[in-house]
Amino acid sequence: MIDSKTKLLGLIGHPVEHSLSPIMHNKALRDKNLNYVYLAFDVHPDRLKYVVDGAKALGTFRGFNVTVPHKVEIIKYLDELDREARLIGAVNTVKIENDKAIGYNTDGLGARMSLEEEIGKVKNRDILIVGAGGAARAVAFELAKDNNITIVNRTLERAKLLAEEISRKLNRSVDYGDLNVDVGNYEIVIHTTPVGMYPHINAEPVIDVNNIRSDMVVMDLIYNPRETVLLREAKKRGAKAINGIGMLVYQGALAFEIWTGVKPDVEVMKRTLDIESL
Ligand code: ATR
């Protein structure tokens, strides 16, 4: 029941109306008997500057997720950043505690946890990351810690800049290239661009799928639709195909724990998304 002790969590984005985070978090909060509610807030970029002070002023606010287009902009309003958020240069989770707003980024680790749930420990692997935008940054920074990463992108210069930044910050070499890459040279391919996302579900994959082999793993961060053309083609060739639901769940589960100190039941979160028709 919502009462005078109920604490507030939420999502700040623009737009937010199609987000699955509210149902996922509210279900997990109820499952753990935690007296919180999670709401979606559609914040226009011009109003972002009021959010952190406003949330602090309300007292009841304990934290929020941050999504497109605010993940980088929010940083200038925060009091502290944890190591991952500083490294990635973007925040997807804010915790408000003792009048301080602290920024975290759970996207990269969320992607790793989803991948490792499916295929076991991911270490010393040859990994191809397709795309060099915000989602690619989080995933590449995380996986480059202990894997050999190649970043390919439509705009070569962006792939180069990201690869060089990661190499410098992590002191590990990161390769880069364009979309004419031979995917057959990699064990794991992670697609991070929006190509194939609803409503353009029949869009052709941005990489050549013909060299996908049955011993490869292909992950697509898209979860709507659950099976993109890329994942369908990967499955056809016998490869392991992983969609973006797991990353959505694990980045959320990590945020939930940051806010509440309690580990949510990820199965409850997944089941909620399974039955939620898109
Ligand atoms: P996100 O935060 O979701 O990663 P982003 O930062 O806008 O979004 O990045 C989008 C990524 O998808 C970029 O790598 C972009 O390539 P460019 O850097 O060349 O723009 C890629 N992308 C978007 N549309 C694409 C398309 N039609 N074909 C190939 N790549 C595309």
mmCIF file of N, CA, C and O and ligand atoms in Angstrom, residues 68 71 130-137 152-156 158-159 179 191-195 197 204-206 221, ligand 1:
data_model
loop_
_atom_site.group_PDB
_atom_site.id
_atom_site.type_symbol
_atom_site.label_atom_id
_atom_site.label_comp_id
_atom_site.label_asym_id
_atom_site.label_seq_id
_atom_site.Cartn_x
_atom_site.Cartn_y
_atom_site.Cartn_z
ATOM 1 N N VAL A 68 17.938 8.055 -22.445
ATOM 2 C CA VAL A 68 18.110 8.964 -23.582
ATOM 3 C C VAL A 68 17.126 10.128 -23.451
ATOM 4 O O VAL A 68 15.946 9.884 -23.146
ATOM 5 N N LYS A 71 21.691 10.953 -20.424
ATOM 6 C CA LYS A 71 22.717 10.180 -19.707
ATOM 7 C C LYS A 71 24.045 10.921 -19.513
ATOM 8 O O LYS A 71 24.752 10.657 -18.542
ATOM 9 N N VAL A 130 29.573 -3.721 -32.528
ATOM 10 C CA VAL A 130 29.065 -3.038 -33.716
ATOM 11 C C VAL A 130 28.333 -1.773 -33.268
ATOM 12 O O VAL A 130 27.309 -1.850 -32.590
ATOM 13 N N GLY A 131 28.895 -0.605 -33.636
ATOM 14 C CA GLY A 131 28.349 0.682 -33.202
ATOM 15 C C GLY A 131 29.320 1.343 -32.247
ATOM 16 O O GLY A 131 30.146 0.658 -31.613
ATOM 17 N N ALA A 132 29.239 2.676 -32.197
ATOM 18 C CA ALA A 132 30.169 3.412 -31.326
ATOM 19 C C ALA A 132 29.437 4.531 -30.585
ATOM 20 O O ALA A 132 30.025 5.532 -30.216
ATOM 21 N N GLY A 133 28.132 4.357 -30.359
ATOM 22 C CA GLY A 133 27.338 5.350 -29.648
ATOM 23 C C GLY A 133 27.352 5.108 -28.148
ATOM 24 O O GLY A 133 28.244 4.445 -27.619
ATOM 25 N N GLY A 134 26.342 5.635 -27.476
ATOM 26 C CA GLY A 134 26.285 5.564 -26.017
ATOM 27 C C GLY A 134 26.241 4.140 -25.489
ATOM 28 O O GLY A 134 26.958 3.803 -24.536
ATOM 29 N N ALA A 135 25.416 3.291 -26.090
ATOM 30 C CA ALA A 135 25.287 1.918 -25.608
ATOM 31 C C ALA A 135 26.600 1.168 -25.817
ATOM 32 O O ALA A 135 27.062 0.422 -24.935
ATOM 33 N N ALA A 136 27.225 1.380 -26.980
ATOM 34 C CA ALA A 136 28.500 0.721 -27.284
ATOM 35 C C ALA A 136 29.570 1.118 -26.265
ATOM 36 O O ALA A 136 30.357 0.277 -25.827
ATOM 37 N N ARG A 137 29.599 2.387 -25.891
ATOM 38 C CA ARG A 137 30.602 2.879 -24.925
ATOM 39 C C ARG A 137 30.569 2.080 -23.630
ATOM 40 O O ARG A 137 31.601 1.617 -23.138
ATOM 41 N N VAL A 152 33.507 -1.585 -34.487
ATOM 42 C CA VAL A 152 33.279 -1.168 -35.878
ATOM 43 C C VAL A 152 32.051 -0.269 -35.925
ATOM 44 O O VAL A 152 31.112 -0.434 -35.152
ATOM 45 N N ASN A 153 32.097 0.693 -36.834
ATOM 46 C CA ASN A 153 31.015 1.675 -36.891
ATOM 47 C C ASN A 153 30.872 2.213 -38.297
ATOM 48 O O ASN A 153 31.827 2.212 -39.073
ATOM 49 N N ARG A 154 29.630 2.678 -38.615
ATOM 50 C CA ARG A 154 29.382 3.315 -39.917
ATOM 51 C C ARG A 154 30.331 4.498 -40.104
ATOM 52 O O ARG A 154 30.976 4.634 -41.125
ATOM 53 N N THR A 155 30.440 5.329 -39.077
ATOM 54 C CA THR A 155 31.376 6.456 -39.125
ATOM 55 C C THR A 155 32.680 5.990 -38.485
ATOM 56 O O THR A 155 32.766 5.856 -37.258
ATOM 57 N N LEU A 156 33.666 5.728 -39.330
ATOM 58 C CA LEU A 156 34.928 5.145 -38.840
ATOM 59 C C LEU A 156 35.562 6.005 -37.752
ATOM 60 O O LEU A 156 36.081 5.485 -36.763
ATOM 61 N N ARG A 158 34.345 7.775 -35.407
ATOM 62 C CA ARG A 158 33.792 7.572 -34.051
ATOM 63 C C ARG A 158 34.318 6.275 -33.436
ATOM 64 O O ARG A 158 34.579 6.209 -32.236
ATOM 65 N N ALA A 159 34.453 5.229 -34.271
ATOM 66 C CA ALA A 159 34.999 3.961 -33.776
ATOM 67 C C ALA A 159 36.446 4.173 -33.322
ATOM 68 O O ALA A 159 36.869 3.683 -32.273
ATOM 69 N N LEU A 179 32.189 -1.120 -41.157
ATOM 70 C CA LEU A 179 31.175 -2.185 -41.128
ATOM 71 C C LEU A 179 31.453 -3.303 -42.133
ATOM 72 O O LEU A 179 30.754 -4.312 -42.136
ATOM 73 N N HIS A 191 25.783 -6.325 -31.079
ATOM 74 C CA HIS A 191 25.222 -5.253 -31.914
ATOM 75 C C HIS A 191 24.580 -4.194 -31.020
ATOM 76 O O HIS A 191 23.693 -4.515 -30.212
ATOM 77 N N THR A 192 25.006 -2.934 -31.173
ATOM 78 C CA THR A 192 24.522 -1.874 -30.273
ATOM 79 C C THR A 192 23.801 -0.737 -30.991
ATOM 80 O O THR A 192 23.437 0.235 -30.352
ATOM 81 N N THR A 193 23.622 -0.828 -32.327
ATOM 82 C CA THR A 193 22.960 0.283 -33.019
ATOM 83 C C THR A 193 21.436 0.083 -32.954
ATOM 84 O O THR A 193 20.956 -1.012 -32.643
ATOM 85 N N PRO A 194 20.667 1.118 -33.268
ATOM 86 C CA PRO A 194 19.197 0.950 -33.248
ATOM 87 C C PRO A 194 18.636 0.272 -34.495
ATOM 88 O O PRO A 194 17.421 0.092 -34.592
ATOM 89 N N VAL A 195 19.478 -0.154 -35.423
ATOM 90 C CA VAL A 195 18.977 -0.729 -36.687
ATOM 91 C C VAL A 195 18.334 -2.100 -36.420
ATOM 92 O O VAL A 195 18.991 -3.007 -35.902
ATOM 93 N N MET A 197 15.320 -2.100 -34.731
ATOM 94 C CA MET A 197 14.406 -1.824 -33.623
ATOM 95 C C MET A 197 13.008 -1.473 -34.147
ATOM 96 O O MET A 197 12.890 -0.921 -35.247
ATOM 97 N N GLU A 204 17.617 -4.460 -42.721
ATOM 98 C CA GLU A 204 18.744 -5.385 -42.896
ATOM 99 C C GLU A 204 19.825 -5.104 -41.861
ATOM 100 O O GLU A 204 20.101 -3.940 -41.556
ATOM 101 N N PRO A 205 20.467 -6.133 -41.311
ATOM 102 C CA PRO A 205 21.573 -5.919 -40.369
ATOM 103 C C PRO A 205 22.678 -5.059 -40.996
ATOM 104 O O PRO A 205 22.870 -5.105 -42.223
ATOM 105 N N VAL A 206 23.388 -4.306 -40.186
ATOM 106 C CA VAL A 206 24.414 -3.396 -40.707
ATOM 107 C C VAL A 206 25.728 -4.122 -41.005
ATOM 108 O O VAL A 206 26.632 -3.558 -41.613
ATOM 109 N N LEU A 221 21.508 -5.756 -28.504
ATOM 110 C CA LEU A 221 20.989 -5.045 -27.326
ATOM 111 C C LEU A 221 19.519 -4.647 -27.489
ATOM 112 O O LEU A 221 18.873 -4.244 -26.526
HETATM 113 P P1 ATR B 1 22.911 4.853 -28.516
HETATM 114 O O1 ATR B 1 23.028 5.717 -27.303
HETATM 115 O O2 ATR B 1 21.618 4.095 -28.598
HETATM 116 O O3 ATR B 1 24.090 3.980 -28.749
HETATM 117 P P2 ATR B 1 23.816 6.844 -30.416
HETATM 118 O O4 ATR B 1 24.782 7.346 -29.425
HETATM 119 O O5 ATR B 1 23.009 7.818 -31.213
HETATM 120 O O6 ATR B 1 22.748 5.882 -29.741
HETATM 121 O O7 ATR B 1 24.580 5.847 -31.416
HETATM 122 C C1 ATR B 1 23.919 5.188 -32.425
HETATM 123 C C2 ATR B 1 24.874 4.185 -33.071
HETATM 124 O O8 ATR B 1 24.161 3.490 -34.084
HETATM 125 C C3 ATR B 1 26.072 4.817 -33.755
HETATM 126 O O9 ATR B 1 27.138 3.907 -33.724
HETATM 127 C C4 ATR B 1 25.545 4.992 -35.181
HETATM 128 O O10 ATR B 1 26.550 5.057 -36.171
HETATM 129 P P3 ATR B 1 27.227 6.485 -36.561
HETATM 130 O O11 ATR B 1 28.235 6.777 -35.489
HETATM 131 O O12 ATR B 1 27.846 6.249 -37.886
HETATM 132 O O13 ATR B 1 26.096 7.484 -36.599
HETATM 133 C C5 ATR B 1 24.781 3.711 -35.351
HETATM 134 N N1 ATR B 1 23.756 3.794 -36.382
HETATM 135 C C6 ATR B 1 22.584 4.457 -36.323
HETATM 136 N N2 ATR B 1 21.878 4.283 -37.451
HETATM 137 C C7 ATR B 1 22.642 3.488 -38.269
HETATM 138 C C8 ATR B 1 22.469 2.934 -39.571
HETATM 139 N N3 ATR B 1 21.369 3.166 -40.297
HETATM 140 N N4 ATR B 1 23.460 2.150 -40.072
HETATM 141 C C9 ATR B 1 24.571 1.897 -39.359
HETATM 142 N N5 ATR B 1 24.787 2.391 -38.120
HETATM 143 C C10 ATR B 1 23.835 3.177 -37.568
#
